[in-house]
């Protein structure tokens, strides 16, 4: 039986998007078939660095990414590209969660490998939509906020589970419904159909973050809600943006007390 950690590292290191997608699907299929397992004898993870990615898109500060209106074809292509970039990052984030954190239950590794496979499928759909809009991944500048948080939390599995899926990726649950409505109003049914699939499946991904965040808290004997907000303050300050999609976040495992406190932080910031 082959080591899952090593297979995850191969996916993580692949620089060509097509190869990363291929390896992701192959690794997920091998895991489902029982051909991979997390080997306790696997070499310890290397210090985190930049994941495998192509030369483009150019990565810039988030404030330098141009804001384009959805009324133009170029603006809609830029939006699809931005979501594709998030999904590409999410593939790497999921595989890093498999590669970096050792000694977890089998269900943990299956959850994050499944997420990687889903994110790869999302990226494929978005790439096809970009091609329909006469663009390709890499045509627009992008930022690296998701991976920057992965680097900050590489040493701390509880912080990773709290902040990447439950804060940064969960933001998609909040903003995607509004994007869908604006695009539907503009008649962009092709992009709407893809975003509806992504929104539905991202709830399960955020729920995986909740599940394994709670596992880490129980392991360490700490209270989940207070710990979540302590981690938020430590790693992110209180610069949160609302509003929050309460029904989707509840489905993803948030509790009302968390959502009330998040709403309060967003009002204060």
PDB file of C-alpha atoms in Angstrom:
ATOM      1  CA  UNK A   1       0.000   0.000   0.000  1.00  0.00           C
ATOM      2  CA  UNK A   2       1.369   3.445  -0.973  1.00  0.00           C
ATOM      3  CA  UNK A   3       1.882   6.374   1.381  1.00  0.00           C
ATOM      4  CA  UNK A   4      -0.885   8.982   1.150  1.00  0.00           C
ATOM      5  CA  UNK A   5       1.354  11.751   2.533  1.00  0.00           C
ATOM      6  CA  UNK A   6       3.828  11.271  -0.326  1.00  0.00           C
ATOM      7  CA  UNK A   7       1.005  11.214  -2.880  1.00  0.00           C
ATOM      8  CA  UNK A   8      -0.402  14.440  -1.414  1.00  0.00           C
ATOM      9  CA  UNK A   9       3.030  16.053  -1.701  1.00  0.00           C
ATOM     10  CA  UNK A  10       3.199  15.150  -5.391  1.00  0.00           C
ATOM     11  CA  UNK A  11      -0.155  16.855  -5.952  1.00  0.00           C
ATOM     12  CA  UNK A  12       0.957  19.855  -3.929  1.00  0.00           C
ATOM     13  CA  UNK A  13       4.245  20.249  -5.825  1.00  0.00           C
ATOM     14  CA  UNK A  14       2.834  19.945  -9.362  1.00  0.00           C
ATOM     15  CA  UNK A  15       3.237  23.315 -11.122  1.00  0.00           C
ATOM     16  CA  UNK A  16       1.227  22.670 -14.283  1.00  0.00           C
ATOM     17  CA  UNK A  17      -2.504  22.996 -13.557  1.00  0.00           C
ATOM     18  CA  UNK A  18      -3.425  20.098 -15.863  1.00  0.00           C
ATOM     19  CA  UNK A  19      -0.929  17.829 -14.093  1.00  0.00           C
ATOM     20  CA  UNK A  20      -2.129  18.949 -10.657  1.00  0.00           C
ATOM     21  CA  UNK A  21      -5.698  18.129 -11.671  1.00  0.00           C
ATOM     22  CA  UNK A  22      -4.667  14.733 -13.074  1.00  0.00           C
ATOM     23  CA  UNK A  23      -2.678  13.790  -9.966  1.00  0.00           C
ATOM     24  CA  UNK A  24      -5.501  14.967  -7.710  1.00  0.00           C
ATOM     25  CA  UNK A  25      -8.093  12.786  -9.408  1.00  0.00           C
ATOM     26  CA  UNK A  26      -5.734   9.789  -9.547  1.00  0.00           C
ATOM     27  CA  UNK A  27      -4.823  10.149  -5.860  1.00  0.00           C
ATOM     28  CA  UNK A  28      -8.458  10.436  -4.794  1.00  0.00           C
ATOM     29  CA  UNK A  29      -9.413   7.365  -6.832  1.00  0.00           C
ATOM     30  CA  UNK A  30      -6.508   5.394  -5.330  1.00  0.00           C
ATOM     31  CA  UNK A  31      -7.560   6.401  -1.810  1.00  0.00           C
ATOM     32  CA  UNK A  32     -11.147   5.331  -2.444  1.00  0.00           C
ATOM     33  CA  UNK A  33      -9.864   2.024  -3.868  1.00  0.00           C
ATOM     34  CA  UNK A  34      -7.873   1.356  -0.687  1.00  0.00           C
ATOM     35  CA  UNK A  35      -4.519   1.676  -2.465  1.00  0.00           C
ATOM     36  CA  UNK A  36      -3.285   4.569  -0.280  1.00  0.00           C
ATOM     37  CA  UNK A  37      -3.034   5.078   3.458  1.00  0.00           C
ATOM     38  CA  UNK A  38      -1.369   7.566   5.800  1.00  0.00           C
ATOM     39  CA  UNK A  39       1.886   5.775   6.632  1.00  0.00           C
ATOM     40  CA  UNK A  40       3.152   6.509  10.179  1.00  0.00           C
ATOM     41  CA  UNK A  41       6.691   5.898   8.893  1.00  0.00           C
ATOM     42  CA  UNK A  42       6.397   8.621   6.250  1.00  0.00           C
ATOM     43  CA  UNK A  43       9.168  11.268   6.462  1.00  0.00           C
ATOM     44  CA  UNK A  44       8.186  14.321   8.496  1.00  0.00           C
ATOM     45  CA  UNK A  45       6.705  17.165   6.451  1.00  0.00           C
ATOM     46  CA  UNK A  46       9.041  19.756   5.017  1.00  0.00           C
ATOM     47  CA  UNK A  47       8.716  23.366   6.201  1.00  0.00           C
ATOM     48  CA  UNK A  48       5.919  25.031   4.296  1.00  0.00           C
ATOM     49  CA  UNK A  49       6.792  27.098   1.230  1.00  0.00           C
ATOM     50  CA  UNK A  50       5.063  28.162  -1.957  1.00  0.00           C
ATOM     51  CA  UNK A  51       2.999  25.357  -3.499  1.00  0.00           C
ATOM     52  CA  UNK A  52       3.404  24.214  -7.073  1.00  0.00           C
ATOM     53  CA  UNK A  53       1.753  26.731  -9.367  1.00  0.00           C
ATOM     54  CA  UNK A  54       2.285  28.140 -12.863  1.00  0.00           C
ATOM     55  CA  UNK A  55       4.224  31.331 -13.623  1.00  0.00           C
ATOM     56  CA  UNK A  56       0.923  33.129 -14.195  1.00  0.00           C
ATOM     57  CA  UNK A  57      -1.241  34.559 -12.750  1.00  0.00           C
ATOM     58  CA  UNK A  58       1.017  37.258 -11.372  1.00  0.00           C
ATOM     59  CA  UNK A  59       0.486  37.482  -7.624  1.00  0.00           C
ATOM     60  CA  UNK A  60      -0.012  40.985  -6.236  1.00  0.00           C
ATOM     61  CA  UNK A  61      -1.296  42.579  -3.055  1.00  0.00           C
ATOM     62  CA  UNK A  62      -5.070  42.207  -2.781  1.00  0.00           C
ATOM     63  CA  UNK A  63      -5.450  46.006  -3.004  1.00  0.00           C
ATOM     64  CA  UNK A  64      -3.702  45.953  -6.404  1.00  0.00           C
ATOM     65  CA  UNK A  65      -6.196  43.562  -8.010  1.00  0.00           C
ATOM     66  CA  UNK A  66      -8.386  45.786 -10.242  1.00  0.00           C
ATOM     67  CA  UNK A  67     -12.093  45.939  -9.444  1.00  0.00           C
ATOM     68  CA  UNK A  68     -14.068  45.404 -12.639  1.00  0.00           C
ATOM     69  CA  UNK A  69     -17.811  45.741 -13.029  1.00  0.00           C
ATOM     70  CA  UNK A  70     -19.860  42.730 -14.100  1.00  0.00           C
ATOM     71  CA  UNK A  71     -21.581  44.711 -16.852  1.00  0.00           C
ATOM     72  CA  UNK A  72     -18.783  43.981 -19.313  1.00  0.00           C
ATOM     73  CA  UNK A  73     -17.574  40.664 -20.723  1.00  0.00           C
ATOM     74  CA  UNK A  74     -14.099  41.504 -19.405  1.00  0.00           C
ATOM     75  CA  UNK A  75     -15.505  42.068 -15.918  1.00  0.00           C
ATOM     76  CA  UNK A  76     -17.342  38.761 -15.924  1.00  0.00           C
ATOM     77  CA  UNK A  77     -14.209  36.959 -17.140  1.00  0.00           C
ATOM     78  CA  UNK A  78     -12.213  38.612 -14.334  1.00  0.00           C
ATOM     79  CA  UNK A  79     -14.763  37.357 -11.788  1.00  0.00           C
ATOM     80  CA  UNK A  80     -14.594  33.793 -13.161  1.00  0.00           C
ATOM     81  CA  UNK A  81     -10.788  34.031 -13.062  1.00  0.00           C
ATOM     82  CA  UNK A  82     -10.845  35.209  -9.431  1.00  0.00           C
ATOM     83  CA  UNK A  83     -13.020  32.265  -8.406  1.00  0.00           C
ATOM     84  CA  UNK A  84     -10.818  29.869 -10.417  1.00  0.00           C
ATOM     85  CA  UNK A  85      -7.784  31.188  -8.537  1.00  0.00           C
ATOM     86  CA  UNK A  86      -9.524  30.543  -5.210  1.00  0.00           C
ATOM     87  CA  UNK A  87     -10.334  26.995  -6.296  1.00  0.00           C
ATOM     88  CA  UNK A  88      -6.750  26.391  -7.463  1.00  0.00           C
ATOM     89  CA  UNK A  89      -5.506  27.566  -4.072  1.00  0.00           C
ATOM     90  CA  UNK A  90      -8.087  25.365  -2.378  1.00  0.00           C
ATOM     91  CA  UNK A  91      -6.660  22.275  -4.115  1.00  0.00           C
ATOM     92  CA  UNK A  92      -3.273  23.084  -2.602  1.00  0.00           C
ATOM     93  CA  UNK A  93      -4.762  23.877   0.808  1.00  0.00           C
ATOM     94  CA  UNK A  94      -6.566  20.541   0.945  1.00  0.00           C
ATOM     95  CA  UNK A  95      -3.489  18.559  -0.070  1.00  0.00           C
ATOM     96  CA  UNK A  96      -1.335  20.459   2.422  1.00  0.00           C
ATOM     97  CA  UNK A  97      -3.815  19.489   5.148  1.00  0.00           C
ATOM     98  CA  UNK A  98      -3.283  15.840   4.133  1.00  0.00           C
ATOM     99  CA  UNK A  99       0.487  16.135   3.805  1.00  0.00           C
ATOM    100  CA  UNK A 100       1.351  18.337   6.786  1.00  0.00           C
ATOM    101  CA  UNK A 101      -0.712  17.055   9.705  1.00  0.00           C
ATOM    102  CA  UNK A 102       0.116  13.556  10.837  1.00  0.00           C
ATOM    103  CA  UNK A 103      -1.507  11.015  13.122  1.00  0.00           C
ATOM    104  CA  UNK A 104      -5.073  11.972  12.261  1.00  0.00           C
ATOM    105  CA  UNK A 105      -8.010   9.558  11.879  1.00  0.00           C
ATOM    106  CA  UNK A 106      -8.544   7.987   8.473  1.00  0.00           C
ATOM    107  CA  UNK A 107     -11.718  10.084   8.067  1.00  0.00           C
ATOM    108  CA  UNK A 108      -9.667  13.289   8.322  1.00  0.00           C
ATOM    109  CA  UNK A 109      -7.496  12.344   5.352  1.00  0.00           C
ATOM    110  CA  UNK A 110     -10.470  11.147   3.355  1.00  0.00           C
ATOM    111  CA  UNK A 111     -12.324  14.421   3.991  1.00  0.00           C
ATOM    112  CA  UNK A 112      -9.498  16.627   2.754  1.00  0.00           C
ATOM    113  CA  UNK A 113      -8.623  14.403  -0.208  1.00  0.00           C
ATOM    114  CA  UNK A 114     -12.293  14.508  -1.181  1.00  0.00           C
ATOM    115  CA  UNK A 115     -12.228  18.308  -0.890  1.00  0.00           C
ATOM    116  CA  UNK A 116      -9.148  18.464  -3.135  1.00  0.00           C
ATOM    117  CA  UNK A 117     -10.937  16.345  -5.722  1.00  0.00           C
ATOM    118  CA  UNK A 118     -14.000  18.611  -5.594  1.00  0.00           C
ATOM    119  CA  UNK A 119     -11.894  21.771  -5.891  1.00  0.00           C
ATOM    120  CA  UNK A 120     -10.100  20.289  -8.909  1.00  0.00           C
ATOM    121  CA  UNK A 121     -13.468  19.641 -10.555  1.00  0.00           C
ATOM    122  CA  UNK A 122     -14.552  23.213  -9.788  1.00  0.00           C
ATOM    123  CA  UNK A 123     -11.335  24.569 -11.313  1.00  0.00           C
ATOM    124  CA  UNK A 124     -11.939  22.485 -14.446  1.00  0.00           C
ATOM    125  CA  UNK A 125     -15.472  23.906 -14.837  1.00  0.00           C
ATOM    126  CA  UNK A 126     -14.254  27.477 -14.316  1.00  0.00           C
ATOM    127  CA  UNK A 127     -11.379  27.016 -16.776  1.00  0.00           C
ATOM    128  CA  UNK A 128     -13.835  25.826 -19.405  1.00  0.00           C
ATOM    129  CA  UNK A 129     -16.028  28.866 -18.723  1.00  0.00           C
ATOM    130  CA  UNK A 130     -12.992  31.146 -19.034  1.00  0.00           C
ATOM    131  CA  UNK A 131     -12.247  29.615 -22.429  1.00  0.00           C
ATOM    132  CA  UNK A 132     -15.833  30.367 -23.507  1.00  0.00           C
ATOM    133  CA  UNK A 133     -15.152  33.974 -22.484  1.00  0.00           C
ATOM    134  CA  UNK A 134     -11.919  33.985 -24.576  1.00  0.00           C
ATOM    135  CA  UNK A 135      -9.627  33.902 -21.550  1.00  0.00           C
ATOM    136  CA  UNK A 136      -7.493  31.406 -19.633  1.00  0.00           C
ATOM    137  CA  UNK A 137      -6.222  30.978 -16.097  1.00  0.00           C
ATOM    138  CA  UNK A 138      -3.298  33.366 -15.693  1.00  0.00           C
ATOM    139  CA  UNK A 139      -4.742  36.182 -17.828  1.00  0.00           C
ATOM    140  CA  UNK A 140      -5.532  38.371 -14.797  1.00  0.00           C
ATOM    141  CA  UNK A 141      -3.529  39.292 -11.706  1.00  0.00           C
ATOM    142  CA  UNK A 142      -4.470  37.527  -8.455  1.00  0.00           C
ATOM    143  CA  UNK A 143      -3.615  37.696  -4.760  1.00  0.00           C
ATOM    144  CA  UNK A 144      -2.262  35.069  -2.395  1.00  0.00           C
ATOM    145  CA  UNK A 145      -4.256  35.631   0.800  1.00  0.00           C
ATOM    146  CA  UNK A 146      -5.410  32.041   1.205  1.00  0.00           C
ATOM    147  CA  UNK A 147      -1.934  30.549   0.976  1.00  0.00           C
ATOM    148  CA  UNK A 148      -0.475  33.268   3.200  1.00  0.00           C
ATOM    149  CA  UNK A 149      -2.767  32.056   5.986  1.00  0.00           C
ATOM    150  CA  UNK A 150      -1.729  28.451   5.290  1.00  0.00           C
ATOM    151  CA  UNK A 151       1.873  29.479   5.894  1.00  0.00           C
ATOM    152  CA  UNK A 152       0.990  31.312   9.122  1.00  0.00           C
ATOM    153  CA  UNK A 153      -0.871  28.277  10.496  1.00  0.00           C
ATOM    154  CA  UNK A 154       1.433  25.518   9.218  1.00  0.00           C
ATOM    155  CA  UNK A 155       2.673  24.761  12.755  1.00  0.00           C
ATOM    156  CA  UNK A 156      -0.786  24.692  14.353  1.00  0.00           C
ATOM    157  CA  UNK A 157      -3.461  22.311  13.082  1.00  0.00           C
ATOM    158  CA  UNK A 158      -6.182  23.851  15.268  1.00  0.00           C
ATOM    159  CA  UNK A 159      -5.524  27.310  13.841  1.00  0.00           C
ATOM    160  CA  UNK A 160      -5.457  25.923  10.289  1.00  0.00           C
ATOM    161  CA  UNK A 161      -8.820  24.216  10.685  1.00  0.00           C
ATOM    162  CA  UNK A 162     -10.302  27.296  12.372  1.00  0.00           C
ATOM    163  CA  UNK A 163      -9.105  29.973  10.017  1.00  0.00           C
ATOM    164  CA  UNK A 164      -8.684  28.614   6.496  1.00  0.00           C
ATOM    165  CA  UNK A 165     -11.951  26.700   5.953  1.00  0.00           C
ATOM    166  CA  UNK A 166     -14.053  28.455   8.618  1.00  0.00           C
ATOM    167  CA  UNK A 167     -13.014  32.061   7.882  1.00  0.00           C
ATOM    168  CA  UNK A 168     -11.351  32.500   4.498  1.00  0.00           C
ATOM    169  CA  UNK A 169     -13.107  29.768   2.519  1.00  0.00           C
ATOM    170  CA  UNK A 170     -16.385  30.337   4.361  1.00  0.00           C
ATOM    171  CA  UNK A 171     -16.409  33.845   2.925  1.00  0.00           C
ATOM    172  CA  UNK A 172     -17.498  32.214  -0.314  1.00  0.00           C
ATOM    173  CA  UNK A 173     -20.713  31.110   1.382  1.00  0.00           C
ATOM    174  CA  UNK A 174     -21.438  34.757   2.151  1.00  0.00           C
ATOM    175  CA  UNK A 175     -20.639  36.407  -1.185  1.00  0.00           C
ATOM    176  CA  UNK A 176     -21.525  33.775  -3.790  1.00  0.00           C
ATOM    177  CA  UNK A 177     -25.340  34.129  -3.525  1.00  0.00           C
ATOM    178  CA  UNK A 178     -25.039  37.827  -4.365  1.00  0.00           C
ATOM    179  CA  UNK A 179     -22.767  37.093  -7.321  1.00  0.00           C
ATOM    180  CA  UNK A 180     -25.242  34.512  -8.578  1.00  0.00           C
ATOM    181  CA  UNK A 181     -28.103  37.014  -8.443  1.00  0.00           C
ATOM    182  CA  UNK A 182     -26.158  39.734 -10.275  1.00  0.00           C
ATOM    183  CA  UNK A 183     -25.019  37.323 -12.974  1.00  0.00           C
ATOM    184  CA  UNK A 184     -28.506  35.890 -13.366  1.00  0.00           C
ATOM    185  CA  UNK A 185     -29.828  39.430 -13.850  1.00  0.00           C
ATOM    186  CA  UNK A 186     -27.200  39.921 -16.578  1.00  0.00           C
ATOM    187  CA  UNK A 187     -28.227  36.667 -18.285  1.00  0.00           C
ATOM    188  CA  UNK A 188     -24.928  34.853 -17.625  1.00  0.00           C
ATOM    189  CA  UNK A 189     -26.533  31.472 -17.048  1.00  0.00           C
ATOM    190  CA  UNK A 190     -23.303  29.589 -17.800  1.00  0.00           C
ATOM    191  CA  UNK A 191     -21.408  31.128 -14.890  1.00  0.00           C
ATOM    192  CA  UNK A 192     -24.457  30.955 -12.626  1.00  0.00           C
ATOM    193  CA  UNK A 193     -24.743  27.185 -13.109  1.00  0.00           C
ATOM    194  CA  UNK A 194     -21.100  26.684 -12.079  1.00  0.00           C
ATOM    195  CA  UNK A 195     -21.337  28.961  -9.040  1.00  0.00           C
ATOM    196  CA  UNK A 196     -24.456  27.138  -7.855  1.00  0.00           C
ATOM    197  CA  UNK A 197     -22.539  23.843  -7.877  1.00  0.00           C
ATOM    198  CA  UNK A 198     -19.595  25.415  -6.059  1.00  0.00           C
ATOM    199  CA  UNK A 199     -21.783  27.058  -3.407  1.00  0.00           C
ATOM    200  CA  UNK A 200     -23.596  23.792  -2.691  1.00  0.00           C
ATOM    201  CA  UNK A 201     -20.382  21.789  -2.365  1.00  0.00           C
ATOM    202  CA  UNK A 202     -18.430  24.425  -0.437  1.00  0.00           C
ATOM    203  CA  UNK A 203     -20.879  24.083   2.459  1.00  0.00           C
ATOM    204  CA  UNK A 204     -19.581  20.524   2.908  1.00  0.00           C
ATOM    205  CA  UNK A 205     -15.976  21.740   2.730  1.00  0.00           C
ATOM    206  CA  UNK A 206     -16.505  24.341   5.440  1.00  0.00           C
ATOM    207  CA  UNK A 207     -18.314  21.652   7.448  1.00  0.00           C
ATOM    208  CA  UNK A 208     -15.177  19.500   7.197  1.00  0.00           C
ATOM    209  CA  UNK A 209     -13.226  22.391   8.651  1.00  0.00           C
ATOM    210  CA  UNK A 210     -15.723  22.654  11.504  1.00  0.00           C
ATOM    211  CA  UNK A 211     -15.596  18.922  12.147  1.00  0.00           C
ATOM    212  CA  UNK A 212     -11.814  18.774  12.399  1.00  0.00           C
ATOM    213  CA  UNK A 213     -11.540  22.061  14.255  1.00  0.00           C
ATOM    214  CA  UNK A 214     -13.844  20.608  16.911  1.00  0.00           C
ATOM    215  CA  UNK A 215     -11.783  17.410  16.921  1.00  0.00           C
ATOM    216  CA  UNK A 216      -8.622  19.445  17.636  1.00  0.00           C
ATOM    217  CA  UNK A 217     -10.363  21.387  20.409  1.00  0.00           C
ATOM    218  CA  UNK A 218     -11.633  18.200  22.043  1.00  0.00           C
ATOM    219  CA  UNK A 219      -8.165  16.643  21.778  1.00  0.00           C
ATOM    220  CA  UNK A 220      -6.616  19.673  23.475  1.00  0.00           C
ATOM    221  CA  UNK A 221      -9.383  20.144  26.053  1.00  0.00           C
ATOM    222  CA  UNK A 222     -10.300  23.687  24.979  1.00  0.00           C
ATOM    223  CA  UNK A 223     -13.696  25.304  24.463  1.00  0.00           C
ATOM    224  CA  UNK A 224     -14.365  25.710  20.704  1.00  0.00           C
ATOM    225  CA  UNK A 225     -16.174  29.057  20.486  1.00  0.00           C
ATOM    226  CA  UNK A 226     -13.854  31.063  22.746  1.00  0.00           C
ATOM    227  CA  UNK A 227     -10.821  29.394  21.146  1.00  0.00           C
ATOM    228  CA  UNK A 228     -12.081  30.302  17.669  1.00  0.00           C
ATOM    229  CA  UNK A 229     -12.269  33.983  18.564  1.00  0.00           C
ATOM    230  CA  UNK A 230      -8.922  33.888  20.342  1.00  0.00           C
ATOM    231  CA  UNK A 231      -7.364  32.463  17.151  1.00  0.00           C
ATOM    232  CA  UNK A 232      -9.118  35.106  15.072  1.00  0.00           C
ATOM    233  CA  UNK A 233      -7.618  37.869  17.218  1.00  0.00           C
ATOM    234  CA  UNK A 234      -4.161  36.284  17.219  1.00  0.00           C
ATOM    235  CA  UNK A 235      -3.895  35.670  13.481  1.00  0.00           C
ATOM    236  CA  UNK A 236      -6.275  38.153  11.851  1.00  0.00           C
ATOM    237  CA  UNK A 237      -7.163  40.917  14.283  1.00  0.00           C
ATOM    238  CA  UNK A 238     -10.830  41.845  13.936  1.00  0.00           C
ATOM    239  CA  UNK A 239     -10.920  43.076  10.326  1.00  0.00           C
ATOM    240  CA  UNK A 240     -13.844  40.881   9.286  1.00  0.00           C
ATOM    241  CA  UNK A 241     -16.411  41.698   6.642  1.00  0.00           C
ATOM    242  CA  UNK A 242     -20.083  40.869   6.910  1.00  0.00           C
ATOM    243  CA  UNK A 243     -22.847  40.136   6.386  1.00  0.00           C
ATOM    244  CA  UNK A 244     -22.729  36.393   6.974  1.00  0.00           C
ATOM    245  CA  UNK A 245     -24.843  33.744   5.253  1.00  0.00           C
ATOM    246  CA  UNK A 246     -26.300  32.347   8.450  1.00  0.00           C
ATOM    247  CA  UNK A 247     -28.285  29.423   6.937  1.00  0.00           C
ATOM    248  CA  UNK A 248     -25.256  28.158   4.969  1.00  0.00           C
ATOM    249  CA  UNK A 249     -22.909  28.640   7.915  1.00  0.00           C
ATOM    250  CA  UNK A 250     -25.281  26.835  10.273  1.00  0.00           C
ATOM    251  CA  UNK A 251     -25.385  23.971   7.758  1.00  0.00           C
ATOM    252  CA  UNK A 252     -21.567  24.046   7.775  1.00  0.00           C
ATOM    253  CA  UNK A 253     -21.475  23.574  11.553  1.00  0.00           C
ATOM    254  CA  UNK A 254     -21.346  27.100  12.956  1.00  0.00           C
ATOM    255  CA  UNK A 255     -23.432  27.685  16.071  1.00  0.00           C
ATOM    256  CA  UNK A 256     -25.632  30.726  16.677  1.00  0.00           C
ATOM    257  CA  UNK A 257     -23.314  32.044  19.398  1.00  0.00           C
ATOM    258  CA  UNK A 258     -20.405  32.132  16.924  1.00  0.00           C
ATOM    259  CA  UNK A 259     -22.458  33.875  14.269  1.00  0.00           C
ATOM    260  CA  UNK A 260     -23.715  36.485  16.734  1.00  0.00           C
ATOM    261  CA  UNK A 261     -20.153  37.243  17.812  1.00  0.00           C
ATOM    262  CA  UNK A 262     -18.933  37.334  14.202  1.00  0.00           C
ATOM    263  CA  UNK A 263     -21.685  39.820  13.328  1.00  0.00           C
ATOM    264  CA  UNK A 264     -20.643  41.951  16.305  1.00  0.00           C
ATOM    265  CA  UNK A 265     -17.006  41.953  15.194  1.00  0.00           C
ATOM    266  CA  UNK A 266     -17.951  42.916  11.654  1.00  0.00           C
ATOM    267  CA  UNK A 267     -19.995  45.861  12.967  1.00  0.00           C
ATOM    268  CA  UNK A 268     -17.100  47.033  15.115  1.00  0.00           C
ATOM    269  CA  UNK A 269     -14.419  46.769  12.434  1.00  0.00           C
TER     270      UNK A 269
END
